[in-house]
Amino acid sequence: MAIAPDMLIAVHANDTDRVRISNVNTEKYPARDFRTAEIFEIDSKVHEWSNYFKCGYRGLFEHIGRSGGNGFDALLDGTVPAGGGLSSSAAFVCATQLAVQRVNGINLTQVELASIAAGAERYVGVNSGGMDQTASIMGQQGSALFIEFDPALKATPVKLPESNPPFVFVIANTLVVSDKHVTAPVCYNLRVVETRIGALILAKHLGIADHRACKDADPLTFKVVMDEYFATQDTAGSDTVQMWIDHLSAMLHASNAAFGSHPDGYTREQMAAALDMTPDALSAAVHEDRFPVRAPRFKLLQRAQHAFSEALRVVKFRQICESGDTRLNYCTALGDLMNCSQDSCRDLFECSCPEIDELCALARRAGSFGSRLTGAGWGGCTVHLVSRDKVESVKQVLVSEYYAKKFPNMTAAELDNALFATAPGCGACYYE
């Protein structure tokens, strides 16, 4: 879902071949000036704020087959904390695309913009998935989004149920900065590679590795494997949500059978042998040349268990929201799924950290129905499902037991940016 913090870009054509970008925070983000042709040059080894602007610009023009556009001046400001797990990079790239599109008279659809943005961060070496970009572009007021990427990007609004008292989401930043660009080889990108290799081995285990859908997929994902495995099943008249639940449950069972013999993980050699490949060929198959990773062992069992069980929780969340069952305590039912998600992130996907665990535990004790990390993990923000009448009491506990102890010199403004309540908002838009 889209939330209240945002990224703003004011843009004005300057009738030159220069693109000049400035940030309100000039001390941290110094102004940059490029020729339009230079914006396509992105050095992924250099951690530079303007590279994310270049990603949005380059992705847009490559999509439409042009080498550049009109010159313009742009001023940026935003309240999405960098490295906080609230998709600051996605917000930056998406806002850039809209600004560039408007000043150049381009008119792409929301689906096109979200798809372009999802791939654009790869120019800086981050193997981004696309969920954050889709929410940034396609978010709707009062709804979460049920997002599917295969066979094509599709975002289904899921209206959150009404409850009495109403519930909101409290966002609490650990203030542990998770910089995907820096930590990618041992965190974010490593998980991507583990799941891709897992998909290859699972397809072979299920006897579908030679099916065209699996052979042609690049990369092969768990979703493609699941869809191909059930491709011949007659689903006419089936309930879509229940079908998701049945398929994901079956994939969890299959994953345990496929990877259960290596509970402590695989070496590169063991994974390659399982696929009748050399380690170098396997590395090439998952594009490690573009997204290098480092790990002594690859925990395919745990990553598959998390991927399928997390997808199952998402589907069940949707099922609860759409049930219309007035007997349900929505806060408890949805909160339980969030708590299970955090357990899985911590134990199976191993993308939590002590500060995330601490904030979640504190919030639950103070009255949160459900608490989990949000974003890539390894720091950043947490999200808590809280009834509106308990928001202030939950915040007070987090302030006194976490922020006051770990960050005693925080200003009131800094605290407001780190800890706030929000409801699902709309996605990207123009303001003229």
C-alpha positions as a printed NumPy array, in Angstrom:
array([[  0.   ,   0.   ,   0.   ],
       [  1.041,   3.613,  -0.463],
       [  1.593,   5.573,   2.747],
       [  1.67 ,   9.233,   3.82 ],
       [  5.422,  10.039,   3.422],
       [  6.209,  11.031,  -0.131],
       [  8.732,  12.211,  -2.691],
       [  8.067,  15.482,  -4.529],
       [  9.758,  16.766,  -7.679],
       [  9.111,  20.236,  -9.096],
       [ 10.131,  20.292, -12.755],
       [ 10.471,  23.012, -15.393],
       [ 11.703,  22.75 , -18.989],
       [ 14.782,  24.923, -19.577],
       [ 15.109,  24.784, -23.399],
       [ 18.674,  23.452, -23.221],
       [ 20.373,  20.075, -23.457],
       [ 21.101,  20.155, -19.709],
       [ 19.312,  18.419, -16.884],
       [ 19.952,  20.151, -13.566],
       [ 18.733,  18.463, -10.389],
       [ 18.814,  19.901,  -6.885],
       [ 17.633,  18.679,  -3.515],
       [ 16.207,  20.789,  -0.715],
       [ 18.796,  19.099,   1.513],
       [ 21.806,  20.485,  -0.351],
       [ 24.289,  19.551,   2.351],
       [ 23.558,  15.843,   2.059],
       [ 22.563,  15.794,  -1.597],
       [ 24.583,  18.32 ,  -3.626],
       [ 23.17 ,  19.619,  -6.913],
       [ 24.091,  17.863, -10.144],
       [ 24.195,  19.085, -13.745],
       [ 24.247,  16.703, -16.724],
       [ 23.959,  16.777, -20.459],
       [ 20.953,  14.667, -21.409],
       [ 23.223,  12.086, -23.051],
       [ 25.279,  11.706, -19.855],
       [ 22.301,  10.559, -17.788],
       [ 22.499,   7.128, -19.4  ],
       [ 25.947,   6.663, -17.822],
       [ 25.479,   5.05 , -14.417],
       [ 28.413,   3.66 , -12.429],
       [ 26.851,   1.078, -10.107],
       [ 30.057,   0.925,  -8.067],
       [ 29.662,   4.567,  -6.982],
       [ 27.096,   5.253,  -4.267],
       [ 25.722,   8.556,  -5.534],
       [ 22.244,   9.941,  -4.847],
       [ 21.709,  11.169,  -8.392],
       [ 22.149,   7.622,  -9.726],
       [ 18.553,   6.877,  -8.702],
       [ 17.4  ,   9.86 , -10.746],
       [ 19.425,   8.499, -13.651],
       [ 17.75 ,   5.097, -13.205],
       [ 14.288,   6.576, -13.647],
       [ 15.378,   8.692, -16.594],
       [ 17.252,   5.948, -18.401],
       [ 14.588,   3.302, -17.785],
       [ 11.879,   5.521, -19.24 ],
       [ 13.731,   6.444, -22.412],
       [ 15.07 ,   2.955, -23.044],
       [ 11.492,   1.679, -22.823],
       [ 10.309,   4.034, -25.56 ],
       [ 13.455,   3.605, -27.653],
       [ 14.839,   7.117, -27.355],
       [ 18.315,   8.25 , -26.34 ],
       [ 17.19 ,  11.249, -24.329],
       [ 14.765,  14.145, -24.15 ],
       [ 14.325,  17.784, -23.289],
       [ 16.497,  19.614, -20.805],
       [ 14.9  ,  20.687, -17.537],
       [ 15.501,  21.894, -13.995],
       [ 14.222,  19.798, -11.1  ],
       [ 14.004,  20.398,  -7.351],
       [ 13.478,  17.382,  -5.097],
       [ 12.193,  17.008,  -1.564],
       [ 10.775,  14.092,   0.353],
       [  9.814,  12.64 ,   3.701],
       [ 10.494,   8.965,   2.963],
       [ 13.517,   8.053,   5.125],
       [ 16.486,   6.784,   3.118],
       [ 17.39 ,   3.195,   3.971],
       [ 14.338,   2.892,   6.193],
       [ 12.57 ,   0.061,   4.412],
       [  9.803,   2.36 ,   3.161],
       [ 10.949,   2.238,  -0.437],
       [ 12.708,   5.587,  -0.654],
       [ 14.599,   4.465,  -3.739],
       [ 11.387,   3.275,  -5.405],
       [  9.663,   6.559,  -4.565],
       [ 12.618,   8.472,  -6.038],
       [ 12.694,   6.447,  -9.261],
       [  8.91 ,   6.594,  -9.716],
       [  8.746,  10.339,  -9.057],
       [ 11.59 ,  10.862, -11.526],
       [  9.725,   8.935, -14.206],
       [  6.601,  11.039, -13.79 ],
       [  8.602,  14.276, -13.889],
       [ 10.547,  13.215, -16.982],
       [  7.388,  11.971, -18.664],
       [  5.539,  15.239, -18.089],
       [  8.306,  17.549, -19.291],
       [  8.78 ,  15.443, -22.433],
       [  5.113,  14.994, -23.345],
       [  5.194,  11.222, -22.823],
       [  2.069,   9.431, -21.611],
       [  2.677,   5.886, -20.406],
       [  0.188,   3.778, -18.455],
       [  0.504,   3.019, -14.754],
       [  1.388,  -0.588, -15.56 ],
       [  4.147,   0.539, -17.928],
       [  5.569,   3.001, -15.414],
       [  5.554,   0.459, -12.584],
       [  7.206,  -2.175, -14.79 ],
       [  9.903,   0.248, -15.952],
       [ 10.601,   1.414, -12.394],
       [ 10.907,  -2.171, -11.153],
       [ 13.723,  -2.847, -13.607],
       [ 15.4  ,   0.542, -13.372],
       [ 17.125,   0.027,  -9.998],
       [ 19.119,  -2.795, -11.561],
       [ 21.259,  -0.088, -13.171],
       [ 22.706,   0.567,  -9.702],
       [ 23.208,  -3.13 ,  -8.982],
       [ 20.079,  -3.76 ,  -6.925],
       [ 18.045,  -6.771,  -8.039],
       [ 14.728,  -5.13 ,  -7.24 ],
       [ 11.487,  -7.073,  -7.384],
       [  8.812,  -4.517,  -8.258],
       [  6.341,  -4.583,  -5.377],
       [  7.431,  -1.216,  -3.97 ],
       [  7.328,   0.473,  -7.36 ],
       [  3.866,  -0.905,  -8.108],
       [  2.511,   0.388,  -4.786],
       [  4.135,   3.781,  -5.408],
       [  2.502,   4.113,  -8.814],
       [ -0.794,   2.23 ,  -8.43 ],
       [ -1.728,   2.615,  -4.751],
       [ -5.372,   3.459,  -3.998],
       [ -6.894,   5.294,  -1.055],
       [ -8.184,   2.906,   1.612],
       [ -6.929,  -0.25 ,  -0.102],
       [ -3.993,  -2.595,  -0.061],
       [ -2.803,  -4.013,  -3.381],
       [ -2.692,  -7.698,  -4.281],
       [  0.165,  -7.687,  -6.789],
       [  0.95 , -10.362,  -9.375],
       [  3.98 , -10.215, -11.684],
       [  3.552, -13.284, -13.841],
       [  2.393, -13.723, -16.542],
       [  1.968,  -9.922, -16.472],
       [  1.936,  -7.157, -13.873],
       [ -1.491,  -6.905, -12.267],
       [ -2.513,  -4.991,  -9.156],
       [ -5.892,  -5.785,  -7.575],
       [ -7.118,  -3.288,  -4.952],
       [ -8.164,  -4.998,  -1.725],
       [-10.288,  -2.706,   0.394],
       [ -9.426,  -3.007,   4.056],
       [-12.395,  -4.03 ,   6.202],
       [-14.127,  -1.669,   8.581],
       [-13.789,  -2.347,  12.283],
       [-14.935,  -0.721,  15.486],
       [-12.811,   0.999,  16.554],
       [-11.071,   1.531,  13.182],
       [ -7.498,   0.355,  12.774],
       [ -4.494,   2.115,  11.29 ],
       [ -0.878,   1.207,  10.669],
       [  1.847,   2.623,  12.903],
       [  5.234,   2.892,  11.229],
       [  8.281,   2.761,  13.503],
       [ 11.769,   3.199,  12.077],
       [ 14.53 ,   1.229,  13.77 ],
       [ 16.946,   3.915,  12.502],
       [ 19.221,   1.076,  11.459],
       [ 20.027,   2.053,   7.891],
       [ 19.729,  -0.797,   5.427],
       [ 21.506,   0.317,   2.285],
       [ 20.679,  -2.246,  -0.399],
       [ 23.417,  -0.908,  -2.674],
       [ 26.114,  -1.617,  -0.068],
       [ 24.847,  -4.829,   1.553],
       [ 23.288,  -6.446,  -1.523],
       [ 25.898,  -9.233,  -2.047],
       [ 25.263, -10.734,   1.397],
       [ 21.65 ,  -9.698,   1.966],
       [ 19.17 ,  -8.549,  -0.663],
       [ 20.74 ,  -9.911,  -3.834],
       [ 21.756, -13.112,  -2.058],
       [ 18.117, -13.86 ,  -1.231],
       [ 17.184, -13.244,  -4.865],
       [ 19.855, -15.672,  -6.053],
       [ 18.867, -18.274,  -3.453],
       [ 15.232, -18.192,  -4.553],
       [ 16.177, -18.345,  -8.249],
       [ 18.381, -21.377,  -7.721],
       [ 15.658, -22.857,  -5.552],
       [ 13.204, -22.438,  -8.417],
       [ 15.542, -24.259, -10.799],
       [ 15.955, -27.209,  -8.441],
       [ 12.26 , -27.323,  -7.539],
       [ 11.3  , -27.421, -11.228],
       [ 13.628, -30.382, -11.752],
       [ 12.252, -32.114,  -8.652],
       [  8.697, -31.712,  -9.994],
       [  9.664, -32.998, -13.433],
       [  8.847, -29.783, -15.291],
       [ 12.314, -28.306, -15.834],
       [ 12.156, -29.123, -19.544],
       [  8.738, -27.526, -20.036],
       [  8.852, -24.486, -22.287],
       [  7.48 , -22.165, -19.597],
       [ 10.369, -23.084, -17.295],
       [ 13.068, -23.225, -19.978],
       [ 12.121, -19.845, -21.426],
       [ 11.752, -18.027, -18.092],
       [ 14.704, -15.786, -17.346],
       [ 14.824, -15.728, -14.455],
       [ 12.855, -18.778, -13.378],
       [ 10.89 , -17.973, -10.231],
       [  8.885, -19.964,  -7.708],
       [  5.701, -18.396,  -9.139],
       [  6.498, -19.623, -12.661],
       [  7.236, -23.107, -11.301],
       [  3.946, -23.191,  -9.397],
       [  1.903, -21.966, -12.353],
       [  3.486, -24.458, -14.741],
       [  3.024, -27.359, -12.332],
       [ -0.716, -26.662, -12.17 ],
       [ -1.055, -25.496, -15.799],
       [ -3.114, -28.489, -16.878],
       [ -5.455, -28.364, -13.92 ],
       [ -9.063, -27.532, -14.783],
       [ -9.8  , -24.369, -12.804],
       [-13.035, -23.392, -14.515],
       [-15.475, -22.082, -11.943],
       [-12.902, -22.288,  -9.142],
       [-12.663, -19.625,  -6.477],
       [ -9.488, -17.693,  -7.342],
       [ -8.386, -17.069,  -3.768],
       [ -8.993, -20.665,  -2.672],
       [ -7.08 , -21.885,  -5.717],
       [ -4.105, -19.758,  -4.637],
       [ -4.291, -21.275,  -1.162],
       [ -4.429, -24.849,  -2.488],
       [ -1.537, -24.318,  -4.914],
       [  0.712, -22.578,  -2.408],
       [  0.056, -25.247,   0.215],
       [  1.061, -27.922,  -2.303],
       [  4.252, -26.007,  -3.146],
       [  5.188, -25.836,   0.517],
       [  4.939, -29.624,   0.693],
       [  6.947, -30.006,  -2.531],
       [  9.661, -27.666,  -1.251],
       [ 10.115, -29.699,   1.891],
       [ 10.554, -32.811,  -0.255],
       [ 12.912, -31.105,  -2.701],
       [ 15.225, -29.387,  -0.212],
       [ 14.683, -31.274,   3.048],
       [ 17.83 , -33.363,   2.583],
       [ 19.941, -30.191,   3.03 ],
       [ 18.528, -28.477,   6.133],
       [ 21.799, -26.632,   6.72 ],
       [ 22.046, -25.349,   3.17 ],
       [ 23.851, -26.189,  -0.053],
       [ 27.336, -25.418,  -1.248],
       [ 27.712, -24.077,  -4.778],
       [ 28.991, -27.463,  -5.847],
       [ 25.996, -29.281,  -4.375],
       [ 23.525, -26.948,  -6.094],
       [ 25.311, -27.312,  -9.42 ],
       [ 25.362, -31.1  ,  -9.073],
       [ 21.633, -31.149,  -8.34 ],
       [ 21.081, -29.387, -11.668],
       [ 23.718, -31.324, -13.64 ],
       [ 25.613, -28.073, -14.187],
       [ 29.028, -26.719, -13.419],
       [ 29.173, -24.03 , -10.713],
       [ 30.133, -21.464, -13.366],
       [ 27.166, -22.387, -15.549],
       [ 24.838, -22.088, -12.557],
       [ 26.279, -18.685, -11.705],
       [ 25.628, -17.537, -15.263],
       [ 22.084, -18.93 , -15.21 ],
       [ 21.124, -16.682, -12.292],
       [ 23.07 , -13.664, -13.599],
       [ 25.641, -13.385, -10.842],
       [ 27.784, -11.406, -13.262],
       [ 25.354,  -8.51 , -12.752],
       [ 24.397,  -9.206,  -9.142],
       [ 27.35 , -10.862,  -7.366],
       [ 26.714, -12.596,  -4.044],
       [ 28.812, -14.065,  -1.238],
       [ 27.795, -17.017,   0.941],
       [ 29.441, -20.235,   2.19 ],
       [ 26.094, -22.065,   2.005],
       [ 22.774, -21.335,   0.332],
       [ 19.702, -22.041,   2.463],
       [ 17.252, -23.094,  -0.229],
       [ 14.88 , -24.983,   2.09 ],
       [ 14.357, -22.018,   4.385],
       [ 14.02 , -19.512,   1.525],
       [ 11.444, -21.656,  -0.269],
       [  9.493, -22.214,   2.935],
       [  9.395, -18.473,   3.526],
       [  8.52 , -17.558,  -0.061],
       [  5.556, -19.91 ,  -0.316],
       [  4.289, -19.43 ,   3.241],
       [  4.561, -15.645,   2.918],
       [  2.586, -15.712,  -0.324],
       [  0.042, -17.914,   1.427],
       [ -0.288, -15.344,   4.231],
       [ -0.825, -12.574,   1.669],
       [ -3.618, -14.562,   0.017],
       [ -5.226, -15.302,   3.379],
       [ -5.003, -11.59 ,   4.252],
       [ -6.912, -10.841,   1.053],
       [ -9.412, -13.605,   1.81 ],
       [-10.147, -12.127,   5.236],
       [-10.513,  -8.592,   3.852],
       [-12.946,  -9.743,   1.166],
       [-14.904, -12.186,   3.324],
       [-17.485,  -9.756,   4.656],
       [-17.746, -12.027,   7.686],
       [-19.078,  -9.807,  10.458],
       [-18.304, -12.5  ,  13.032],
       [-14.589, -12.075,  12.443],
       [-12.396,  -9.94 ,  14.634],
       [-10.538,  -8.453,  11.689],
       [ -7.79 ,  -6.9  ,  13.778],
       [ -6.927, -10.19 ,  15.454],
       [ -7.148, -12.248,  12.258],
       [ -5.021,  -9.862,  10.183],
       [ -2.631,  -9.198,  13.047],
       [ -1.957, -12.908,  13.535],
       [ -0.863, -13.154,   9.895],
       [  1.484, -10.183,  10.346],
       [  3.032, -11.764,  13.429],
       [  3.578, -15.057,  11.614],
       [  5.144, -13.119,   8.767],
       [  7.652, -11.508,  11.115],
       [  8.532, -14.893,  12.592],
       [  9.186, -16.211,   9.088],
       [ 11.232, -13.162,   8.086],
       [ 13.36 , -13.642,  11.192],
       [ 13.754, -17.42 ,  11.197],
       [ 13.463, -18.565,   7.575],
       [ 14.38 , -15.627,   5.346],
       [ 16.74 , -14.197,   7.99 ],
       [ 16.14 , -10.593,   6.973],
       [ 15.242,  -9.214,  10.384],
       [ 17.635,  -7.714,  12.929],
       [ 17.644,  -7.278,  16.74 ],
       [ 16.214,  -3.77 ,  16.556],
       [ 13.295,  -4.898,  14.391],
       [ 12.603,  -7.776,  16.761],
       [ 12.692,  -5.408,  19.734],
       [ 10.268,  -2.883,  18.23 ],
       [  7.85 ,  -5.646,  17.266],
       [  7.914,  -7.157,  20.746],
       [  7.405,  -3.764,  22.407],
       [  4.514,  -2.847,  20.126],
       [  2.741,  -6.163,  20.667],
       [  2.997,  -5.819,  24.431],
       [  1.582,  -2.288,  24.141],
       [ -1.451,  -3.393,  22.147],
       [ -0.464,  -3.95 ,  18.534],
       [ -2.461,  -6.763,  16.961],
       [  0.294,  -7.524,  14.484],
       [  3.863,  -6.316,  14.024],
       [  6.435,  -7.07 ,  11.352],
       [  9.249,  -5.559,   9.351],
       [  8.474,  -3.797,   6.115],
       [ 10.69 ,  -3.42 ,   3.071],
       [ 13.753,  -5.491,   2.375],
       [ 14.642,  -5.907,   6.05 ],
       [ 18.023,  -5.945,   7.829],
       [ 17.035,  -2.655,   9.434],
       [ 14.668,   0.049,   8.332],
       [ 11.053,   0.239,   9.395],
       [  8.478,  -1.868,  11.153],
       [  4.706,  -1.753,  10.66 ],
       [  2.102,  -2.37 ,  13.364],
       [ -1.65 ,  -2.961,  13.099],
       [ -3.156,  -0.851,  15.866],
       [ -6.708,   0.209,  16.697],
       [ -7.008,   3.964,  16.397],
       [ -7.843,   4.42 ,  20.079],
       [ -4.513,   2.809,  21.068],
       [ -2.2  ,   4.62 ,  18.661],
       [ -0.888,   7.136,  21.181],
       [ -0.326,   4.569,  23.924],
       [  1.594,   2.283,  21.562],
       [  3.687,   5.216,  20.359],
       [  4.428,   6.275,  23.935],
       [  5.777,   2.827,  24.769],
       [  7.995,   2.797,  21.682],
       [  9.29 ,   6.268,  22.515],
       [ 10.101,   5.509,  26.152],
       [ 11.398,   1.954,  25.7  ],
       [ 13.205,   2.254,  22.369],
       [ 13.887,   5.743,  21.054],
       [ 14.598,   7.452,  24.376],
       [ 17.064,   4.72 ,  25.33 ],
       [ 18.834,   4.244,  21.998],
       [ 18.592,   7.789,  20.616],
       [ 18.315,  10.135,  23.602],
       [ 19.258,  13.202,  21.565],
       [ 16.504,  12.877,  18.963],
       [ 14.601,  16.06 ,  18.256],
       [ 10.82 ,  16.164,  18.164],
       [ 10.916,  16.578,  14.38 ],
       [ 13.198,  13.57 ,  13.988],
       [ 10.905,  11.502,  16.178],
       [  7.864,  12.511,  14.135],
       [  9.633,  11.278,  11.005],
       [ 10.598,   7.999,  12.677],
       [  7.273,   7.164,  14.298],
       [  3.861,   7.919,  12.82 ],
       [  0.455,   6.452,  11.999],
       [ -0.854,   6.116,   8.466],
       [ -3.623,   4.561,   6.399],
       [ -3.457,   3.356,   2.785],
       [ -3.129,   6.353,   0.481],
       [ -3.108,   7.007,  -3.24 ],
       [ -0.089,   6.421,  -5.447],
       [  1.838,   8.787,  -7.673],
       [  0.087,  11.803,  -9.181],
       [  0.661,  15.19 , -10.782],
       [ -0.031,  18.492,  -9.064],
       [ -0.192,  21.559, -11.287]])
